[in-house]
Amino acid sequence: MAFKCIIVDDEPPATRILENYIGKVNFLEKVGVFNDSLKALEFLNAQTVDVIFLDIQMPQLTGLQLSRIISKNIKVIFTTAYPDFALEGFELNAVDYLLKPISFERFYQAVSKLNSEPKTIVSNQSNLPDLLFVKTDGKNKFQKIFLSDILYVESLQNYVCIHTEKQQIITHSSLKNVIESLPENEFIQIHKSYVVSLKHIASTDNFSVFINEKELPIGATFKDAFFDTIDQNKI
């Protein structure tokens, strides 16, 4: 599977070089190019992206500032003409730091690191189909959760809360990232803020889903797809 990536740089020659390089690498897929950090932020809030090639010297919102705002699940590769920013870039856990002008050899060396980068929510569905390891507070601290125990997942701005019968686990992630880690035949999104386990749904009405005595709203955007799924299992 290719890494979905965007370029954020206000210099057209630099973006053209990066677009050319991305097109040569079969495990990268360009999904956007932005010359404005704020427009890039709007896109990131609405779309799933794995990697951002991010110029540091940007108007309005610098690359360093943007990297502190976006989801920690997005891998950052800084691009800049100023070597003085390298140390601060690595302190922000950047995958790499590319100094302009960027050669293809140096670019490929940076993106090759992506295959060894861990995700905040780890799901190995071939070997561990029944559980997730969820990042919690502290370095290398993960909480194991069995998929069968998850009632629903709730979005809390830059965090998500995973609800089970016994506990609630909060992690720094996006709802989109969680959805990608869950099996499609067992979980479904019913609202911009909620993903629910189909097996734990007790009942529904036209506006709500009831799980474990909790009423969750059904969003208009997700209503048709949700009830299509219900219809497939009705008697």
CSV table of N, CA and C in Angstrom, one decimal, residues 60-185:
chain,number,residue,atom,x,y,z
A,60,GLN,N,2.4,33.1,7.3
A,60,GLN,CA,1.3,32.9,8.2
A,60,GLN,C,1.6,31.9,9.3
A,61,LEU,N,1.8,30.6,8.9
A,61,LEU,CA,2.1,29.5,9.8
A,61,LEU,C,3.3,28.8,9.3
A,62,THR,N,4.4,28.8,10.1
A,62,THR,CA,5.6,28.2,9.7
A,62,THR,C,5.5,26.6,9.7
A,63,GLY,N,6.4,26.0,9.0
A,63,GLY,CA,6.4,24.5,9.0
A,63,GLY,C,6.5,23.9,10.4
A,64,LEU,N,7.3,24.5,11.2
A,64,LEU,CA,7.5,24.0,12.5
A,64,LEU,C,6.2,24.2,13.3
A,65,GLN,N,5.6,25.3,13.2
A,65,GLN,CA,4.3,25.5,13.9
A,65,GLN,C,3.2,24.5,13.4
A,66,LEU,N,3.2,24.3,12.1
A,66,LEU,CA,2.2,23.4,11.5
A,66,LEU,C,2.4,22.0,12.0
A,67,SER,N,3.7,21.6,12.1
A,67,SER,CA,4.0,20.2,12.6
A,67,SER,C,3.6,20.0,14.0
A,68,ARG,N,3.5,21.0,14.8
A,68,ARG,CA,3.1,20.9,16.2
A,68,ARG,C,1.5,20.7,16.3
A,69,ILE,N,0.8,21.2,15.3
A,69,ILE,CA,-0.6,21.2,15.3
A,69,ILE,C,-1.2,19.9,14.8
A,70,ILE,N,-0.6,19.4,13.7
A,70,ILE,CA,-1.2,18.2,13.0
A,70,ILE,C,-1.1,16.9,13.8
A,71,SER,N,-1.9,15.9,13.4
A,71,SER,CA,-1.9,14.6,14.1
A,71,SER,C,-0.5,14.0,14.2
A,72,LYS,N,-0.2,13.5,15.3
A,72,LYS,CA,1.1,12.8,15.5
A,72,LYS,C,1.3,11.6,14.6
A,73,ASN,N,0.2,11.1,14.0
A,73,ASN,CA,0.2,10.0,13.2
A,73,ASN,C,0.8,10.3,11.8
A,74,ILE,N,0.8,11.6,11.4
A,74,ILE,CA,1.3,12.0,10.1
A,74,ILE,C,2.8,12.2,10.2
A,75,LYS,N,3.5,11.5,9.4
A,75,LYS,CA,5.0,11.6,9.4
A,75,LYS,C,5.4,12.8,8.6
A,76,VAL,N,6.4,13.5,9.2
A,76,VAL,CA,6.9,14.8,8.7
A,76,VAL,C,8.3,14.7,8.1
A,77,ILE,N,8.5,15.1,6.9
A,77,ILE,CA,9.8,15.2,6.3
A,77,ILE,C,10.0,16.7,6.0
A,78,PHE,N,10.8,17.4,6.8
A,78,PHE,CA,11.0,18.8,6.6
A,78,PHE,C,11.9,19.1,5.3
A,79,THR,N,11.6,20.1,4.6
A,79,THR,CA,12.4,20.6,3.5
A,79,THR,C,12.7,22.1,3.7
A,80,THR,N,13.9,22.5,3.6
A,80,THR,CA,14.3,23.9,3.8
A,80,THR,C,15.6,24.2,3.2
A,81,ALA,N,15.9,25.5,3.0
A,81,ALA,CA,17.2,25.9,2.5
A,81,ALA,C,18.0,26.4,3.7
A,82,TYR,N,17.5,26.3,4.9
A,82,TYR,CA,18.2,26.8,6.1
A,82,TYR,C,18.6,25.7,7.0
A,83,PRO,N,19.9,25.3,7.1
A,83,PRO,CA,20.4,24.2,8.0
A,83,PRO,C,20.2,24.5,9.4
A,84,ASP,N,20.0,25.8,9.8
A,84,ASP,CA,19.9,26.1,11.2
A,84,ASP,C,18.7,25.5,11.9
A,85,PHE,N,17.7,25.1,11.1
A,85,PHE,CA,16.5,24.5,11.7
A,85,PHE,C,16.5,23.0,11.9
A,86,ALA,N,17.6,22.4,11.5
A,86,ALA,CA,17.7,20.9,11.5
A,86,ALA,C,17.5,20.4,12.9
A,87,LEU,N,18.2,20.9,13.9
A,87,LEU,CA,18.1,20.4,15.3
A,87,LEU,C,16.6,20.5,15.8
A,88,GLU,N,16.0,21.6,15.6
A,88,GLU,CA,14.6,21.8,16.1
A,88,GLU,C,13.7,20.8,15.3
A,89,GLY,N,13.9,20.6,14.1
A,89,GLY,CA,13.1,19.7,13.3
A,89,GLY,C,13.2,18.3,13.8
A,90,PHE,N,14.4,17.8,14.2
A,90,PHE,CA,14.5,16.5,14.7
A,90,PHE,C,14.0,16.4,16.1
A,91,GLU,N,14.0,17.5,16.9
A,91,GLU,CA,13.4,17.5,18.2
A,91,GLU,C,11.9,17.3,18.1
A,92,LEU,N,11.3,17.6,17.0
A,92,LEU,CA,9.8,17.4,16.7
A,92,LEU,C,9.6,16.0,16.2
A,93,ASN,N,10.6,15.1,16.2
A,93,ASN,CA,10.4,13.7,15.8
A,93,ASN,C,10.1,13.6,14.3
A,94,ALA,N,10.7,14.5,13.5
A,94,ALA,CA,10.6,14.4,12.1
A,94,ALA,C,11.3,13.1,11.6
A,95,VAL,N,10.7,12.6,10.5
A,95,VAL,CA,11.3,11.4,9.9
A,95,VAL,C,12.7,11.7,9.3
A,96,ASP,N,12.8,12.9,8.7
A,96,ASP,CA,14.1,13.3,8.2
A,96,ASP,C,14.0,14.8,7.9
A,97,TYR,N,15.2,15.4,7.5
A,97,TYR,CA,15.3,16.8,7.3
A,97,TYR,C,16.1,17.0,6.0
A,98,LEU,N,15.5,17.5,4.9
A,98,LEU,CA,16.1,17.6,3.6
A,98,LEU,C,16.5,19.0,3.3
A,99,LEU,N,17.8,19.2,3.0
A,99,LEU,CA,18.3,20.5,2.8
A,99,LEU,C,18.3,20.8,1.3
A,100,LYS,N,17.6,21.9,0.9
A,100,LYS,CA,17.6,22.3,-0.5
A,100,LYS,C,18.9,22.8,-1.0
A,101,PRO,N,19.3,22.6,-2.3
A,101,PRO,CA,18.5,21.8,-3.3
A,101,PRO,C,18.6,20.3,-3.0
A,102,ILE,N,17.5,19.6,-3.2
A,102,ILE,CA,17.4,18.2,-2.8
A,102,ILE,C,17.7,17.2,-3.9
A,103,SER,N,18.6,16.3,-3.8
A,103,SER,CA,18.9,15.3,-4.8
A,103,SER,C,17.9,14.2,-4.6
A,104,PHE,N,17.7,13.4,-5.7
A,104,PHE,CA,16.8,12.3,-5.7
A,104,PHE,C,17.4,11.2,-4.7
A,105,GLU,N,18.7,11.1,-4.7
A,105,GLU,CA,19.3,10.1,-3.9
A,105,GLU,C,19.0,10.4,-2.4
A,106,ARG,N,19.1,11.6,-2.0
A,106,ARG,CA,18.9,12.0,-0.6
A,106,ARG,C,17.4,11.9,-0.3
A,107,PHE,N,16.5,12.3,-1.3
A,107,PHE,CA,15.1,12.1,-1.1
A,107,PHE,C,14.7,10.7,-0.9
A,108,TYR,N,15.2,9.8,-1.7
A,108,TYR,CA,14.9,8.4,-1.6
A,108,TYR,C,15.4,7.8,-0.2
A,109,GLN,N,16.5,8.3,0.2
A,109,GLN,CA,17.0,7.8,1.5
A,109,GLN,C,16.1,8.2,2.6
A,110,ALA,N,15.5,9.4,2.5
A,110,ALA,CA,14.5,9.9,3.6
A,110,ALA,C,13.3,9.1,3.5
A,111,VAL,N,12.7,8.9,2.4
A,111,VAL,CA,11.4,8.2,2.3
A,111,VAL,C,11.5,6.7,2.6
A,112,SER,N,12.7,6.2,2.4
A,112,SER,CA,12.9,4.7,2.7
A,112,SER,C,12.7,4.5,4.2
A,113,LYS,N,12.8,5.5,5.0
A,113,LYS,CA,12.7,5.4,6.5
A,113,LYS,C,11.2,5.2,6.9
A,114,LEU,N,10.3,5.5,6.0
A,114,LEU,CA,8.9,5.5,6.3
A,114,LEU,C,8.4,4.0,6.6
A,115,ASN,N,9.0,3.1,5.9
A,115,ASN,CA,8.6,1.7,6.1
A,115,ASN,C,8.9,1.2,7.5
A,116,SER,N,9.8,1.8,8.2
A,116,SER,CA,10.2,1.4,9.6
A,116,SER,C,9.6,2.3,10.7
A,117,GLU,N,8.8,3.3,10.3
A,117,GLU,CA,8.2,4.2,11.2
A,117,GLU,C,6.9,3.6,11.9
A,118,PRO,N,6.8,3.5,13.2
A,118,PRO,CA,5.7,2.9,13.9
A,118,PRO,C,4.5,3.9,13.9
A,119,LYS,N,3.3,3.3,13.9
A,119,LYS,CA,2.0,4.1,14.0
A,119,LYS,C,1.6,4.2,15.4
A,120,THR,N,0.8,5.2,15.7
A,120,THR,CA,0.3,5.4,17.1
A,120,THR,C,-0.6,4.2,17.4
A,121,ILE,N,-1.5,3.8,16.5
A,121,ILE,CA,-2.4,2.7,16.7
A,121,ILE,C,-1.9,1.6,15.8
A,122,VAL,N,-1.5,0.5,16.4
A,122,VAL,CA,-0.8,-0.6,15.7
A,122,VAL,C,-1.8,-1.8,15.5
A,123,SER,N,-2.1,-2.2,14.3
A,123,SER,CA,-2.9,-3.3,14.0
A,123,SER,C,-2.3,-4.2,13.0
A,124,ASN,N,-1.9,-5.4,13.3
A,124,ASN,CA,-1.4,-6.3,12.4
A,124,ASN,C,-2.5,-7.3,12.1
A,125,GLN,N,-3.3,-7.1,11.1
A,125,GLN,CA,-4.5,-7.9,10.9
A,125,GLN,C,-4.2,-9.3,10.4
A,126,SER,N,-3.0,-9.5,9.9
A,126,SER,CA,-2.7,-10.9,9.4
A,126,SER,C,-2.3,-11.8,10.6
A,127,ASN,N,-1.6,-11.2,11.6
A,127,ASN,CA,-1.1,-12.1,12.7
A,127,ASN,C,-1.9,-11.9,14.0
A,128,LEU,N,-2.4,-10.7,14.2
A,128,LEU,CA,-3.2,-10.3,15.4
A,128,LEU,C,-4.5,-9.7,15.0
A,129,PRO,N,-5.4,-10.5,14.5
A,129,PRO,CA,-6.7,-10.0,13.9
A,129,PRO,C,-7.7,-9.5,15.0
A,130,ASP,N,-7.4,-9.9,16.2
A,130,ASP,CA,-8.4,-9.7,17.3
A,130,ASP,C,-8.1,-8.6,18.2
A,131,LEU,N,-7.0,-7.8,18.0
A,131,LEU,CA,-6.7,-6.8,19.0
A,131,LEU,C,-5.9,-5.6,18.4
A,132,LEU,N,-5.9,-4.6,19.2
A,132,LEU,CA,-5.1,-3.4,18.9
A,132,LEU,C,-4.2,-3.1,20.0
A,133,PHE,N,-3.1,-2.4,19.7
A,133,PHE,CA,-2.2,-1.8,20.7
A,133,PHE,C,-2.4,-0.3,20.6
A,134,VAL,N,-2.8,0.4,21.6
A,134,VAL,CA,-3.2,1.8,21.6
A,134,VAL,C,-2.1,2.6,22.4
A,135,LYS,N,-1.5,3.6,21.8
A,135,LYS,CA,-0.6,4.4,22.4
A,135,LYS,C,-1.2,5.2,23.5
A,136,THR,N,-0.6,5.2,24.7
A,136,THR,CA,-1.1,5.9,25.9
A,136,THR,C,0.0,6.9,26.3
A,137,ASP,N,-0.1,7.5,27.5
A,137,ASP,CA,0.9,8.5,27.9
A,137,ASP,C,2.2,7.8,28.2
A,138,GLY,N,3.3,8.5,27.8
A,138,GLY,CA,4.6,8.0,28.1
A,138,GLY,C,5.2,7.3,26.9
A,139,LYS,N,6.5,7.3,26.8
A,139,LYS,CA,7.2,6.7,25.7
A,139,LYS,C,7.1,5.2,25.7
A,140,ASN,N,6.7,4.7,24.5
A,140,ASN,CA,6.6,3.2,24.4
A,140,ASN,C,5.6,2.6,25.3
A,141,LYS,N,4.5,3.3,25.7
A,141,LYS,CA,3.5,2.8,26.5
A,141,LYS,C,2.2,2.5,25.7
A,142,PHE,N,1.8,1.2,25.6
A,142,PHE,CA,0.7,0.8,24.8
A,142,PHE,C,-0.3,0.0,25.6
A,143,GLN,N,-1.6,0.2,25.3
A,143,GLN,CA,-2.6,-0.6,26.0
A,143,GLN,C,-3.2,-1.5,25.0
A,144,LYS,N,-3.3,-2.8,25.4
A,144,LYS,CA,-3.9,-3.8,24.5
A,144,LYS,C,-5.4,-3.8,24.7
A,145,ILE,N,-6.1,-3.8,23.5
A,145,ILE,CA,-7.6,-3.8,23.5
A,145,ILE,C,-8.0,-4.9,22.5
A,146,PHE,N,-8.9,-5.8,23.0
A,146,PHE,CA,-9.4,-6.7,22.1
A,146,PHE,C,-10.6,-6.1,21.3
A,147,LEU,N,-10.6,-6.3,20.0
A,147,LEU,CA,-11.7,-5.7,19.2
A,147,LEU,C,-13.1,-6.1,19.7
A,148,SER,N,-13.2,-7.3,20.2
A,148,SER,CA,-14.5,-7.7,20.6
A,148,SER,C,-15.0,-7.0,21.8
A,149,ASP,N,-14.1,-6.3,22.5
A,149,ASP,CA,-14.5,-5.5,23.7
A,149,ASP,C,-14.9,-4.1,23.4
A,150,ILE,N,-14.6,-3.6,22.2
A,150,ILE,CA,-14.8,-2.2,21.9
A,150,ILE,C,-16.3,-2.0,21.6
A,151,LEU,N,-16.9,-1.1,22.3
A,151,LEU,CA,-18.3,-0.7,22.1
A,151,LEU,C,-18.5,0.3,21.0
A,152,TYR,N,-17.7,1.4,21.2
A,152,TYR,CA,-17.7,2.5,20.2
A,152,TYR,C,-16.5,3.3,20.4
A,153,VAL,N,-16.1,4.1,19.4
A,153,VAL,CA,-15.0,5.1,19.5
A,153,VAL,C,-15.5,6.5,19.3
A,154,GLU,N,-15.1,7.4,20.1
A,154,GLU,CA,-15.6,8.7,20.1
A,154,GLU,C,-14.4,9.7,19.8
A,155,SER,N,-14.7,10.6,18.8
A,155,SER,CA,-13.7,11.6,18.5
A,155,SER,C,-13.7,12.8,19.5
A,156,LEU,N,-12.6,13.2,20.0
A,156,LEU,CA,-12.5,14.3,20.9
A,156,LEU,C,-11.4,15.3,20.4
A,157,GLN,N,-11.7,16.0,19.3
A,157,GLN,CA,-10.9,16.9,18.6
A,157,GLN,C,-9.6,16.2,18.2
A,158,ASN,N,-8.4,16.4,18.8
A,158,ASN,CA,-7.2,15.8,18.4
A,158,ASN,C,-7.0,14.5,19.1
A,159,TYR,N,-8.0,14.0,19.8
A,159,TYR,CA,-7.9,12.7,20.5
A,159,TYR,C,-9.1,11.8,20.2
A,160,VAL,N,-9.0,10.6,20.5
A,160,VAL,CA,-10.1,9.7,20.4
A,160,VAL,C,-10.2,9.0,21.8
A,161,CYS,N,-11.5,8.6,22.1
A,161,CYS,CA,-11.7,7.8,23.3
A,161,CYS,C,-12.3,6.5,22.8
A,162,ILE,N,-11.7,5.4,23.2
A,162,ILE,CA,-12.2,4.1,22.9
A,162,ILE,C,-12.9,3.5,24.1
A,163,HIS,N,-14.2,3.3,23.9
A,163,HIS,CA,-15.1,2.9,25.0
A,163,HIS,C,-15.2,1.3,25.0
A,164,THR,N,-15.0,0.7,26.1
A,164,THR,CA,-15.3,-0.7,26.3
A,164,THR,C,-16.2,-0.8,27.5
A,165,GLU,N,-16.7,-2.0,27.8
A,165,GLU,CA,-17.5,-2.1,29.0
A,165,GLU,C,-16.8,-1.8,30.3
A,166,LYS,N,-15.5,-2.0,30.3
A,166,LYS,CA,-14.8,-1.9,31.6
A,166,LYS,C,-14.0,-0.6,31.7
A,167,GLN,N,-13.7,0.0,30.6
A,167,GLN,CA,-12.8,1.2,30.6
A,167,GLN,C,-12.9,2.1,29.4
A,168,GLN,N,-12.3,3.3,29.6
A,168,GLN,CA,-12.3,4.2,28.5
A,168,GLN,C,-10.8,4.6,28.3
A,169,ILE,N,-10.3,4.4,27.1
A,169,ILE,CA,-8.9,4.7,26.8
A,169,ILE,C,-8.8,5.9,25.8
A,170,ILE,N,-8.1,6.9,26.2
A,170,ILE,CA,-7.9,8.1,25.4
A,170,ILE,C,-6.5,8.1,24.8
A,171,THR,N,-6.4,8.3,23.5
A,171,THR,CA,-5.1,8.4,22.8
A,171,THR,C,-5.1,9.6,21.8
A,172,HIS,N,-3.9,10.1,21.6
A,172,HIS,CA,-3.8,11.2,20.6
A,172,HIS,C,-3.8,10.6,19.2
A,173,SER,N,-4.9,10.8,18.5
A,173,SER,CA,-5.1,10.2,17.2
A,173,SER,C,-6.3,10.8,16.6
A,174,SER,N,-6.6,10.5,15.3
A,174,SER,CA,-7.8,11.0,14.6
A,174,SER,C,-8.7,9.8,14.5
A,175,LEU,N,-10.0,10.1,14.3
A,175,LEU,CA,-11.0,9.1,14.1
A,175,LEU,C,-10.7,8.3,12.8
A,176,LYS,N,-10.2,9.0,11.8
A,176,LYS,CA,-9.9,8.4,10.5
A,176,LYS,C,-8.9,7.4,10.7
A,177,ASN,N,-7.9,7.6,11.5
A,177,ASN,CA,-6.8,6.7,11.7
A,177,ASN,C,-7.3,5.4,12.4
A,178,VAL,N,-8.2,5.6,13.4
A,178,VAL,CA,-8.8,4.4,14.1
A,178,VAL,C,-9.6,3.6,13.1
A,179,ILE,N,-10.4,4.3,12.3
A,179,ILE,CA,-11.3,3.5,11.3
A,179,ILE,C,-10.4,2.6,10.4
A,180,GLU,N,-9.3,3.1,10.0
A,180,GLU,CA,-8.4,2.4,9.1
A,180,GLU,C,-7.8,1.1,9.8
A,181,SER,N,-7.8,1.2,11.2
A,181,SER,CA,-7.3,0.0,12.0
A,181,SER,C,-8.3,-1.0,12.4
A,182,LEU,N,-9.6,-0.7,12.0
A,182,LEU,CA,-10.7,-1.6,12.4
A,182,LEU,C,-11.2,-2.3,11.2
A,183,PRO,N,-11.7,-3.6,11.4
A,183,PRO,CA,-12.3,-4.4,10.3
A,183,PRO,C,-13.6,-3.8,9.9
A,184,GLU,N,-13.8,-3.6,8.6
A,184,GLU,CA,-14.9,-2.9,8.0
A,184,GLU,C,-16.2,-3.7,8.3
A,185,ASN,N,-16.1,-5.0,8.4
A,185,ASN,CA,-17.3,-5.8,8.5
A,185,ASN,C,-17.8,-5.8,10.0
